[in-house]
Amino acid sequence: LIENVLPRLQASLQSHLPVAYLAEHGGYLCIHRWFGAALRRTSGELTAEQARGLAKQGLWAQQTLTGERSELTMLPHEITAWERISSGVERIPSADEHSGSAYDRCVYRRKGYCFVSRAEEQVKAAKIVVTTHAGLLDDITGIHSLLATIDRRLILDAELLEEEIARWSSSELDLTRVVGLLNTIGTELPDGRYQGLLALAAPALRENGPGGLSTTPTVGKSEVDARMRAWFQSLRHASNAVSNMFSCFSQLLEEFLQHGSGTHGSGREKGRGRNNERADQPLRLTGETRNLGAWTDVERAWQQTAQRLQSVIDLVHEVERMLLTTQHSHHRLDVGSGEEDSVATELAAIAQKLLEQKRLGQQALTLADSDMVYWLRMPPSPPPFVQQTAQQRQSVASTAATEQQQAAVPVLYGQLVQIAPLLKRTIFSGDAGIILSGASLSVDNNFSFCRGRFGLENDVCPALSVVTEHHEQTLLYLPNDVPEPNMPQYQRSLDEMLIQLATALEGQMAILYTSHAALRSSYAAVKPVLEGRGILVLGQGIDGSPRQLWQVFSSQGKVIVLGTGNFWDTVGEINQVPVCTVITRLPMPVLNDPPIAARADHYSDQLHQLTVPVASLRLRRALNRLAWSDSRRNAIVLFDRRLLSKEYGSTVLHTLPRCSQRQGAVSHMPETILDWLTASGSWE
């Protein structure tokens, strides 16, 4: 947008308006943290992923002119390294009201090196500001908003707005994270030495200490005084309380699974979701959850945990004040540049994170916030060893010791249910003129579904539609002699069709699934046959990431890719549109997923008011990129007979742009598609 679209637009209008980009709050490199205590070893040895992430960041930091996180490509396990040096903590209020925030004190900001400050100055001077959905929410909900006064807003990709807000509002309370925060503050090691930020700042914290920071990653008992030993004891008590609480979470979830997941927390569609008996089945926290026997233990454990966490938060603020007072007492010329200040900044950031975790637990277990949905679920398991890439296997091996030390326990999740109230308070507030633009906002040529989701009224928000037609580019083929997705022989019929069609087309296909299990089943069935015929078969999560698979797809002719999950949404890396896209089944939302179930509670007819519209829009969004991102002639196979056998099938089909269409037997499909690809014009 900034590098191509806006320059071309300004050239055509003969304008030279200044343009600026504003990233999310955690989207910049914080120089204060980079040269401060964030990179000091405070919680044990770095994992291989963290070390690799920091190495990447070290090379990038020497070259970047903007400090924007988007310039870096990091694997999921490496992102924890970014959290050590990212922005977003600079404006946390100091425990010492006279010291101001880290942003106020930062010497790098005053000398012009701060990437956050530079970006803010560019935004203030710009006439056009570009940001992300999350970046807009970060700014407009903050105290120091730069965008709230802009009275004209163009929201691109508005069809993704609800998902982005849900992701932005999501929070997690998990054992590893909380214990990691506590250990970063300070912990006593088995050999009797101390580690963490408290140990790092021991020379400045103990009575009559020399000041400054420790030159070693750990300190001995002789280097801490009685007050500091009491702090470490408080941290140990908090860690034990947190561990006990998560043990109670495990007992609660286990009782829920043993008594049948269909009896609790699935809204009106209790028990309708697939695979209710799975160990990773979520437990949505509702009033009914209180009837489980383990709930009393959970409440008792949480009360103790909340008290222990608050004690830690209080002691962190006390230590922060002491360090800032120490810095002032030394009469430094550059306030905000001292070693004590860097530790104080990290302590303020951790205190804020612990406070957020405490609030999440409090709201979830008291069910105090009706705008949110909360649930427990076991963390996802890594893929089987045989299905991992070499890099993934190395990652799992490097963290195996840590995982063995801690038994798997549930994670507590929270997410906003309805986005309309938040939009009215933030993006849609005031008199700003707002345009919501997207390629998949209407269901069956009607905007009422998205209007309702966004909380917009017809008389204040007109809707305009640009008619798109692909009847001369795309053939929709609907097989009429296949089993419905939940019927026996469906998977076998699908695999046989894929073999026949991929052989006829010599690859050049993308196949989208709604579950990893279905993808793996097809992969195992079709790969030996097709690769014996010289056609490469690539599976997401088996042979690489979506980006890697699309790179291979674009560089080789005889290849098919199998994808699921984010393959439906994040396929912007496509350089070459597939000749044929196969949709194995409609992407219906899973109604036993707690956020979906909570939203479904607001509808009297969940199938027609929620499930079908969501599936229709997601299908349209995926095909916009897979089939219609360029003008190449192509075919789409909708291998879900419900489009023909169910009355809602017409709604889904009318949500798609006009295409040439054929219904017929699976056996006729390869010949029909080949005829289409070699013909011209439309088939009406």
XYZ file of C-alpha atoms in Angstrom:
684
model
C 0.000 0.000 0.000
C 2.697 2.492 0.999
C 5.258 1.424 -1.601
C 2.972 0.919 -4.610
C -0.693 1.896 -4.305
C -0.409 5.293 -2.625
C 2.468 6.548 -4.824
C 0.528 5.624 -7.969
C -2.631 7.244 -6.583
C -0.804 10.440 -5.658
C 0.872 10.563 -9.047
C -2.476 10.285 -10.812
C -3.881 13.063 -8.629
C -0.687 15.122 -8.914
C -0.505 15.409 -5.122
C 2.416 15.082 -2.719
C 0.764 14.502 0.631
C 3.145 13.174 3.304
C 2.483 9.542 4.285
C 3.402 7.839 7.576
C 3.033 4.349 8.986
C 2.129 3.572 12.601
C 2.756 0.036 13.869
C 1.136 -1.680 16.823
C 2.310 -0.794 20.326
C 4.734 -3.716 20.422
C 5.785 -3.273 16.820
C 9.043 -1.328 17.244
C 12.505 -2.081 18.552
C 12.975 -0.330 21.893
C 16.528 1.022 21.980
C 16.235 1.596 25.738
C 15.582 -2.117 26.283
C 18.050 -3.238 23.599
C 20.932 -1.575 25.401
C 19.433 -2.148 28.859
C 18.611 -5.075 31.096
C 16.234 -6.858 28.703
C 19.064 -8.812 27.091
C 20.764 -9.735 30.349
C 20.342 -13.364 31.395
C 17.755 -13.167 34.133
C 15.767 -16.418 33.867
C 18.124 -19.226 32.968
C 19.763 -20.219 29.750
C 18.265 -18.999 26.495
C 16.525 -21.644 24.427
C 17.920 -22.331 20.975
C 14.943 -20.488 19.466
C 15.468 -17.400 21.650
C 19.174 -17.367 20.861
C 18.440 -17.664 17.137
C 15.820 -14.927 17.381
C 18.197 -12.578 19.193
C 20.906 -13.295 16.622
C 18.523 -12.313 13.817
C 17.538 -9.199 15.708
C 21.159 -8.276 16.323
C 21.957 -8.317 12.595
C 18.727 -6.510 11.730
C 19.195 -3.827 14.412
C 22.418 -2.695 12.731
C 20.590 -2.066 9.446
C 17.021 -0.985 10.213
C 16.010 2.622 9.737
C 12.510 2.256 11.168
C 12.815 -0.405 13.869
C 9.553 -1.967 12.645
C 8.910 -5.574 13.631
C 7.337 -6.204 10.201
C 10.809 -6.070 8.639
C 11.785 -9.242 10.519
C 10.822 -12.794 9.602
C 10.805 -14.966 12.697
C 9.516 -18.443 13.444
C 6.858 -18.778 16.169
C 9.330 -20.043 18.777
C 11.665 -17.126 18.047
C 9.046 -14.453 18.752
C 9.618 -14.739 22.505
C 13.010 -13.157 21.860
C 11.264 -10.144 20.327
C 9.183 -9.666 23.458
C 12.397 -8.956 25.368
C 13.267 -5.886 23.306
C 9.978 -4.666 21.826
C 8.221 -1.374 22.414
C 4.878 -1.134 24.176
C 6.195 -0.834 27.734
C 7.636 2.662 27.512
C 4.509 4.485 28.686
C 3.672 2.275 31.653
C 3.312 4.660 34.627
C 6.201 4.523 37.049
C 5.713 3.447 40.643
C 7.564 6.643 41.525
C 5.165 9.403 40.506
C 8.026 11.913 40.379
C 10.025 9.890 37.839
C 7.506 9.685 35.013
C 7.344 6.801 32.564
C 10.307 5.183 30.829
C 9.337 7.204 27.746
C 9.660 10.419 29.733
C 13.026 9.420 31.170
C 14.543 7.772 28.086
C 17.806 9.383 27.037
C 17.624 7.678 23.627
C 14.331 9.446 22.942
C 15.748 12.808 23.959
C 18.715 12.301 21.637
C 16.526 11.307 18.694
C 17.270 7.574 18.551
C 13.860 6.270 19.673
C 11.981 4.508 16.862
C 8.620 5.008 18.610
C 9.189 8.739 18.970
C 10.341 9.043 15.351
C 7.217 7.238 14.108
C 4.970 9.433 16.229
C 6.553 12.598 14.872
C 6.075 11.368 11.318
C 2.412 10.589 12.060
C 1.866 14.071 13.448
C 3.312 15.612 10.292
C 1.529 13.305 7.833
C -1.686 13.874 5.921
C -2.148 10.157 5.257
C -1.518 7.623 8.031
C -1.400 3.893 7.344
C -1.757 1.323 10.118
C -3.177 -2.137 10.761
C -6.507 -2.991 12.360
C -4.697 -3.886 15.579
C -2.521 -0.773 15.332
C -5.618 1.416 15.054
C -7.176 -0.236 18.108
C -3.934 0.008 20.096
C -3.724 3.719 19.419
C -7.363 4.738 19.693
C -7.893 2.914 23.000
C -4.742 4.403 24.536
C -4.268 7.563 26.547
C -1.840 9.163 24.093
C -3.828 8.595 20.893
C -2.497 10.080 17.669
C -5.300 8.841 15.419
C -8.417 9.677 17.431
C -8.591 13.195 15.979
C -8.381 12.045 12.348
C -11.879 12.567 11.030
C -11.660 10.484 7.840
C -10.936 6.776 8.120
C -10.773 4.150 5.400
C -10.895 0.621 6.841
C -9.534 -1.748 4.191
C -10.113 -5.505 4.365
C -13.124 -4.806 6.572
C -14.188 -8.436 6.231
C -11.231 -9.266 8.511
C -12.100 -6.634 11.106
C -14.073 -8.930 13.408
C -11.379 -11.611 13.430
C -8.668 -9.017 14.011
C -10.579 -7.477 16.923
C -11.141 -10.933 18.388
C -7.409 -11.624 18.117
C -6.572 -8.190 19.525
C -8.886 -8.702 22.517
C -7.675 -12.250 23.218
C -5.683 -12.994 26.341
C -4.178 -16.101 27.916
C -3.302 -17.200 31.400
C -0.862 -20.091 31.212
C 1.487 -21.636 33.721
C 4.675 -21.324 31.693
C 4.172 -17.617 31.087
C 3.305 -16.681 34.672
C 6.117 -18.750 36.190
C 8.473 -17.295 33.596
C 7.544 -13.764 34.662
C 8.070 -14.619 38.323
C 11.433 -16.252 37.593
C 12.520 -13.217 35.595
C 11.895 -11.089 38.686
C 13.893 -13.493 40.797
C 14.317 -17.116 41.816
C 16.514 -19.192 44.107
C 18.455 -21.853 42.230
C 19.066 -25.406 43.517
C 22.681 -24.516 44.324
C 21.525 -21.744 46.676
C 22.425 -18.869 44.379
C 19.935 -16.257 43.195
C 18.976 -15.237 39.676
C 16.707 -12.684 38.050
C 16.293 -8.924 37.946
C 16.479 -8.718 41.737
C 19.801 -10.577 41.689
C 21.020 -8.421 38.824
C 20.254 -5.279 40.816
C 21.473 -6.687 44.156
C 24.415 -4.248 44.435
C 21.957 -1.348 44.218
C 19.222 -2.898 46.379
C 20.990 -4.278 49.430
C 21.717 -1.945 52.305
C 25.023 -0.133 51.912
C 25.538 -1.799 48.546
C 27.960 -0.323 46.000
C 25.201 0.416 43.464
C 25.082 -0.511 39.816
C 24.348 -3.993 38.532
C 25.919 -7.355 39.183
C 28.582 -8.433 36.718
C 27.516 -12.092 36.983
C 24.184 -13.706 35.977
C 23.719 -15.130 39.501
C 24.651 -13.939 42.971
C 25.399 -15.775 46.188
C 23.608 -15.525 49.534
C 26.283 -13.193 50.866
C 25.275 -10.630 48.243
C 21.625 -10.354 49.333
C 20.319 -9.036 52.618
C 17.378 -10.172 54.755
C 14.914 -7.921 52.959
C 15.908 -9.342 49.581
C 15.669 -12.905 50.874
C 12.092 -12.124 51.945
C 11.380 -10.931 48.398
C 12.686 -14.185 46.940
C 10.540 -16.087 49.423
C 7.447 -14.156 48.291
C 8.254 -15.074 44.710
C 8.611 -18.732 45.638
C 5.243 -18.680 47.418
C 3.608 -17.056 44.395
C 5.098 -19.632 42.034
C 3.835 -22.475 44.223
C 0.361 -20.912 44.381
C 0.229 -20.532 40.608
C 1.299 -24.150 40.075
C -1.369 -25.344 42.504
C -4.016 -23.284 40.729
C -3.208 -24.851 37.380
C -3.336 -28.298 38.975
C -6.872 -27.423 40.039
C -7.609 -26.306 36.482
C -6.472 -29.754 35.316
C -8.786 -31.467 37.780
C -11.700 -29.292 36.684
C -11.125 -30.031 33.013
C -10.641 -33.738 33.684
C -13.946 -33.908 35.584
C -15.672 -32.071 32.747
C -14.341 -34.546 30.177
C -15.239 -37.562 32.291
C -18.829 -36.393 32.776
C -19.299 -35.643 29.075
C -18.505 -32.363 27.393
C -21.978 -32.093 25.958
C -23.457 -31.105 29.338
C -21.583 -27.867 29.957
C -20.865 -24.587 28.260
C -21.756 -25.034 24.589
C -24.699 -22.681 24.377
C -27.817 -23.922 22.651
C -25.786 -26.339 20.545
C -24.596 -28.470 23.468
C -22.872 -31.567 22.264
C -23.290 -30.799 18.581
C -19.598 -30.158 17.902
C -17.505 -32.929 16.407
C -15.070 -34.929 18.523
C -16.516 -33.925 21.871
C -14.604 -36.744 23.528
C -11.165 -35.424 22.552
C -8.696 -34.567 25.281
C -8.284 -31.055 23.872
C -12.021 -30.392 24.126
C -12.485 -26.906 25.660
C -14.431 -26.143 28.807
C -16.308 -22.875 28.518
C -16.648 -21.198 31.912
C -20.307 -20.448 32.572
C -22.665 -20.555 35.522
C -23.069 -24.285 34.907
C -19.366 -24.830 35.490
C -19.907 -24.025 39.165
C -21.805 -27.321 39.475
C -18.637 -29.335 38.879
C -17.152 -30.754 42.049
C -13.654 -29.393 41.380
C -14.921 -25.813 41.102
C -14.644 -25.163 44.851
C -10.953 -26.103 44.801
C -10.423 -23.809 41.802
C -11.987 -20.849 43.600
C -9.948 -21.479 46.736
C -6.719 -21.851 44.744
C -7.434 -18.671 42.813
C -8.008 -16.621 45.962
C -4.597 -17.641 47.259
C -2.969 -17.080 43.876
C -4.484 -13.616 43.525
C -3.161 -12.628 46.961
C 0.313 -13.967 46.184
C 0.444 -12.233 42.800
C -0.640 -8.934 44.336
C 2.126 -9.260 46.915
C 4.632 -9.733 44.107
C 3.240 -6.762 42.189
C 3.560 -4.619 45.323
C 7.156 -5.681 45.974
C 8.078 -5.063 42.323
C 6.733 -1.523 42.585
C 8.704 -1.067 45.818
C 11.906 -2.233 44.141
C 11.230 -0.027 41.119
C 10.880 3.029 43.375
C 14.089 2.154 45.174
C 16.041 1.862 41.933
C 14.729 5.142 40.550
C 15.450 6.873 43.843
C 18.976 5.444 43.742
C 19.483 6.850 40.263
C 18.268 10.306 41.315
C 20.451 10.266 44.416
C 23.506 9.704 42.226
C 22.683 12.966 40.372
C 23.224 11.474 36.950
C 23.581 13.916 34.103
C 21.456 11.734 31.836
C 18.475 10.549 33.854
C 17.086 7.452 32.187
C 20.415 6.148 30.954
C 21.635 4.415 34.122
C 21.784 0.682 34.771
C 19.281 0.979 37.607
C 16.806 2.666 35.289
C 16.973 -0.200 32.790
C 16.100 -2.716 35.513
C 13.316 -0.441 36.785
C 11.823 -0.361 33.279
C 11.826 -4.148 33.049
C 10.267 -4.477 36.496
C 7.507 -2.020 35.576
C 6.791 -4.041 32.419
C 6.589 -7.316 34.352
C 4.370 -5.789 37.034
C 1.992 -4.634 34.294
C 1.921 -8.101 32.723
C 1.275 -9.762 36.085
C -1.526 -7.301 36.756
C -3.101 -8.149 33.388
C -2.821 -11.874 34.150
C -4.399 -11.331 37.563
C -7.291 -9.375 36.032
C -7.892 -12.101 33.476
C -8.089 -14.769 36.160
C -10.330 -12.612 38.345
C -12.784 -11.833 35.547
C -12.841 -15.393 34.250
C -13.422 -17.098 37.590
C -15.986 -14.599 38.871
C -17.696 -14.459 35.452
C -17.774 -10.694 35.982
C -17.469 -9.553 32.365
C -20.438 -10.555 30.227
C -18.760 -9.074 27.127
C -16.059 -11.740 27.262
C -16.030 -15.509 26.919
C -13.563 -17.590 28.943
C -12.547 -21.197 28.549
C -9.990 -23.808 29.555
C -8.251 -25.963 27.001
C -5.153 -28.100 26.899
C -2.373 -26.476 24.839
C -2.027 -27.832 21.305
C 0.316 -30.770 20.920
C 3.222 -30.547 18.492
C 2.744 -32.463 15.242
C 3.946 -36.090 15.142
C 7.689 -36.432 14.699
C 7.405 -37.919 11.230
C 5.379 -34.899 10.111
C 7.745 -32.237 11.337
C 10.243 -30.351 9.267
C 13.897 -30.594 10.244
C 13.742 -27.147 11.816
C 10.632 -28.095 13.801
C 12.290 -31.293 15.046
C 15.308 -29.277 16.198
C 12.978 -26.835 17.972
C 11.104 -29.614 19.754
C 14.339 -31.306 20.764
C 15.752 -28.109 22.227
C 12.692 -27.605 24.443
C 12.107 -31.240 25.370
C 13.795 -30.894 28.753
C 11.579 -27.980 29.744
C 8.438 -29.794 28.653
C 9.400 -32.891 30.635
C 9.819 -30.817 33.783
C 6.276 -29.458 33.577
C 3.322 -31.750 33.010
C 0.808 -30.441 30.517
C -1.835 -28.276 32.171
C -4.731 -26.305 30.684
C -4.492 -22.733 29.515
C -7.165 -20.172 30.454
C -8.280 -18.121 27.456
C -10.433 -15.014 27.159
C -11.898 -13.258 24.116
C -14.395 -10.541 23.312
C -17.770 -11.935 22.208
C -19.436 -9.052 20.352
C -17.317 -6.396 18.642
C -20.119 -3.865 18.038
C -19.943 -2.181 21.494
C -16.149 -1.800 21.217
C -16.444 -0.334 17.711
C -19.020 2.193 18.889
C -16.724 3.307 21.729
C -13.616 3.551 19.576
C -13.440 3.494 15.784
C -17.068 4.515 15.187
C -17.237 7.132 17.946
C -17.500 10.854 17.292
C -18.228 12.483 13.947
C -15.499 10.832 11.881
C -16.380 9.823 8.345
C -15.704 6.109 7.958
C -15.613 3.866 4.895
C -15.554 0.094 5.391
C -14.147 -1.539 2.276
C -13.866 -5.241 1.630
C -14.150 -7.905 -1.042
C -16.459 -10.190 0.958
C -18.910 -8.188 3.048
C -22.251 -9.284 1.576
C -24.049 -12.593 2.050
C -26.419 -13.504 -0.775
C -26.000 -9.941 -2.102
C -27.115 -8.471 1.231
C -25.085 -6.518 3.800
C -27.380 -7.172 6.774
C -25.115 -9.818 8.334
C -22.054 -7.543 8.448
C -24.171 -4.575 9.503
C -25.346 -6.562 12.492
C -21.852 -7.720 13.404
C -20.504 -4.163 13.239
C -23.538 -2.650 15.007
C -24.421 -0.395 12.064
C -27.894 0.863 11.279
C -29.250 1.126 7.741
C -30.238 4.793 7.951
C -26.801 5.993 9.084
C -24.620 3.712 6.974
C -25.442 3.265 3.292
C -23.971 0.235 1.530
C -22.678 0.132 -2.029
C -21.636 -2.942 -3.964
C -19.303 -3.180 -6.940
C -20.552 -6.072 -9.062
C -17.807 -8.531 -9.948
C -18.255 -11.250 -12.522
C -15.949 -14.143 -13.322
C -18.178 -16.156 -15.654
C -15.568 -15.923 -18.424
C -12.671 -16.824 -16.093
C -13.906 -19.449 -13.637
C -15.914 -22.645 -13.855
C -17.677 -23.823 -10.690
C -18.072 -27.604 -10.790
C -20.472 -29.182 -8.305
C -20.381 -33.002 -8.316
C -23.880 -34.365 -7.698
C -23.106 -38.029 -7.052
C -20.828 -37.834 -3.989
C -21.604 -38.539 -0.312
C -22.167 -35.613 2.045
C -19.132 -34.826 4.234
C -20.392 -36.665 7.326
C -21.421 -39.794 5.427
C -19.415 -43.021 5.056
C -17.223 -43.272 1.972
C -16.905 -39.471 1.731
C -13.154 -39.443 2.398
C -12.544 -42.314 0.008
C -14.610 -40.613 -2.698
C -12.660 -37.380 -2.164
C -9.264 -39.086 -2.407
C -10.203 -40.962 -5.586
C -11.420 -37.723 -7.172
C -8.176 -35.930 -6.267
C -6.085 -38.660 -7.864
C -8.129 -38.598 -11.075
C -8.238 -34.817 -11.360
C -4.594 -34.185 -10.427
C -3.519 -36.811 -12.968
C -5.606 -35.198 -15.710
C -4.373 -31.680 -14.923
C -0.795 -32.789 -14.147
C -0.927 -31.025 -10.798
C -1.451 -27.271 -10.627
C -4.083 -27.737 -7.908
C -4.739 -26.355 -4.424
C -6.980 -28.361 -2.076
C -8.454 -26.761 1.040
C -9.546 -28.778 4.089
C -11.358 -27.767 7.253
C -9.287 -29.982 9.580
C -5.740 -31.242 9.865
C -7.007 -34.808 10.347
C -8.791 -34.797 6.975
C -5.731 -33.270 5.314
C -3.417 -35.937 6.737
C -5.813 -38.693 5.638
C -5.858 -37.459 2.036
C -2.109 -36.843 2.079
C -1.426 -40.447 3.071
C -3.836 -41.772 0.422
C -2.922 -39.687 -2.618
C 0.795 -39.016 -2.170
C 2.134 -42.479 -3.095
C -0.096 -42.717 -6.168
C 0.477 -39.211 -7.510
C 4.197 -39.087 -6.836
C 4.452 -42.413 -8.661
C 3.012 -40.480 -11.614
C 5.506 -37.633 -11.267
C 3.233 -35.188 -9.405
C 4.615 -33.703 -6.188
C 2.212 -33.644 -3.221
C 2.835 -31.050 -0.481
C 0.913 -30.853 2.785
C 0.735 -27.910 5.176
C 2.386 -28.746 8.495
C 3.968 -31.807 6.904
C 6.210 -30.427 4.198
C 6.417 -26.821 5.355
C 4.575 -23.586 6.100
C 2.045 -22.047 3.685
C 4.691 -19.596 2.475
C 7.149 -22.413 1.736
C 4.514 -24.495 -0.032
C 3.460 -21.628 -2.281
C 7.086 -20.944 -3.188
C 7.482 -24.543 -4.369
C 4.106 -24.393 -6.120
C 5.146 -21.310 -8.072
C 8.482 -22.759 -9.124
C 7.363 -26.230 -10.215
C 4.705 -27.314 -12.673
C 3.560 -30.750 -11.530
C 2.600 -30.107 -7.922
C -0.499 -29.966 -5.720
C -0.730 -28.349 -2.290
C -3.006 -29.412 0.571
C -3.817 -26.748 3.143
C -6.064 -25.989 6.096
C -6.408 -23.484 8.936
C -4.687 -20.247 8.007
C -4.369 -21.522 4.434
C -7.923 -20.224 4.000
C -6.970 -16.711 5.044
C -3.233 -16.012 4.743
C -2.565 -16.947 1.164
C -1.271 -13.544 0.140
C 2.066 -15.144 -0.788
C 0.592 -16.691 -3.960
C 2.620 -15.779 -7.027
C 0.764 -18.142 -9.330
C -2.964 -18.882 -9.141
C -3.786 -22.625 -9.254
C -5.425 -23.967 -12.386
C -7.914 -25.725 -10.133
C -8.957 -25.130 -6.525
C -10.808 -27.860 -4.635
C -12.937 -26.968 -1.608
C -13.363 -30.265 0.185
C -16.205 -29.063 2.430
C -17.816 -25.794 3.456
C -15.802 -23.970 6.152
C -18.588 -24.069 8.730
C -17.618 -22.611 12.127
C -17.348 -25.226 14.873
C -20.115 -24.508 17.365
C -18.339 -26.208 20.257
C -15.532 -23.653 19.996
C -16.225 -21.327 22.974
C -15.987 -17.965 21.133
C -18.262 -19.240 18.359
C -20.632 -20.785 20.893
C -20.808 -17.512 22.836
C -21.662 -15.590 19.680
C -24.179 -18.229 18.656
C -26.043 -17.633 21.926
C -27.161 -14.288 20.487
C -29.023 -15.901 17.567
C -32.325 -17.773 17.601
C -31.543 -19.522 14.283
C -27.856 -20.294 14.536
C -27.613 -22.179 11.247
C -29.020 -19.449 9.011
C -28.058 -16.384 11.068
C -24.464 -17.371 11.901
C -23.100 -20.655 10.549
C -24.037 -20.273 6.899
C -23.117 -16.560 6.625
C -19.713 -17.130 8.247
C -18.994 -20.108 5.981
C -20.131 -18.183 2.895
C -17.905 -15.200 3.621
C -14.887 -17.321 4.468
C -15.291 -19.274 1.242
C -15.593 -16.056 -0.758
C -12.544 -14.588 0.959
C -10.387 -17.639 0.221
C -11.436 -17.783 -3.421
C -10.760 -14.071 -3.866
C -7.080 -14.877 -3.412
C -6.884 -18.419 -4.725
C -8.908 -18.005 -7.893
C -9.399 -14.326 -8.640
C -6.190 -12.564 -7.674
C -5.243 -12.535 -11.351
C -6.955 -13.151 -14.692
C -5.822 -16.739 -15.287
C -8.598 -19.046 -16.482
C -9.325 -21.602 -13.758
C -11.801 -24.014 -12.228
C -13.205 -24.447 -8.724
C -14.538 -27.768 -7.453
C -17.002 -27.493 -4.557
C -16.884 -31.049 -3.243
C -19.650 -30.556 -0.687
C -22.958 -32.041 -1.818
C -24.824 -30.005 0.780
C -24.633 -27.113 -1.671
C -27.126 -29.071 -3.769
C -29.002 -31.099 -1.156
C -29.582 -28.414 1.500
C -31.716 -25.329 1.109
C -28.916 -23.058 2.366
C -26.740 -24.087 -0.578
C -28.224 -21.312 -2.701
C -27.194 -18.731 -0.089
C -23.579 -19.864 -0.304
C -23.553 -19.937 -4.095
C -25.207 -16.500 -4.390
C -22.521 -15.077 -2.091
C -19.922 -15.918 -4.719
C -19.524 -13.709 -7.794
C -21.100 -14.827 -11.029
C -19.215 -17.785 -12.538
C -19.892 -20.359 -15.198
C -21.333 -23.410 -13.478
C -21.750 -27.126 -14.108
C -23.241 -29.966 -12.113
C -22.355 -33.531 -12.968
C -20.826 -36.827 -12.005
C -17.345 -37.045 -10.550
C -16.298 -39.255 -13.444
C -17.065 -36.441 -15.892
C -15.192 -33.800 -13.921
C -11.639 -34.136 -15.331
C -12.802 -33.997 -18.953
C -15.186 -31.103 -18.276
C -12.522 -29.037 -16.526
C -9.963 -29.730 -19.257
C -12.491 -28.616 -21.864
C -13.110 -25.422 -19.892
C -9.435 -24.602 -19.474
C -8.757 -24.962 -23.193
C -11.885 -23.052 -24.264
C -12.650 -19.330 -24.138
C -15.611 -17.235 -23.079
C -18.322 -18.321 -20.655
C -20.524 -21.391 -20.415
C -24.044 -20.171 -19.764
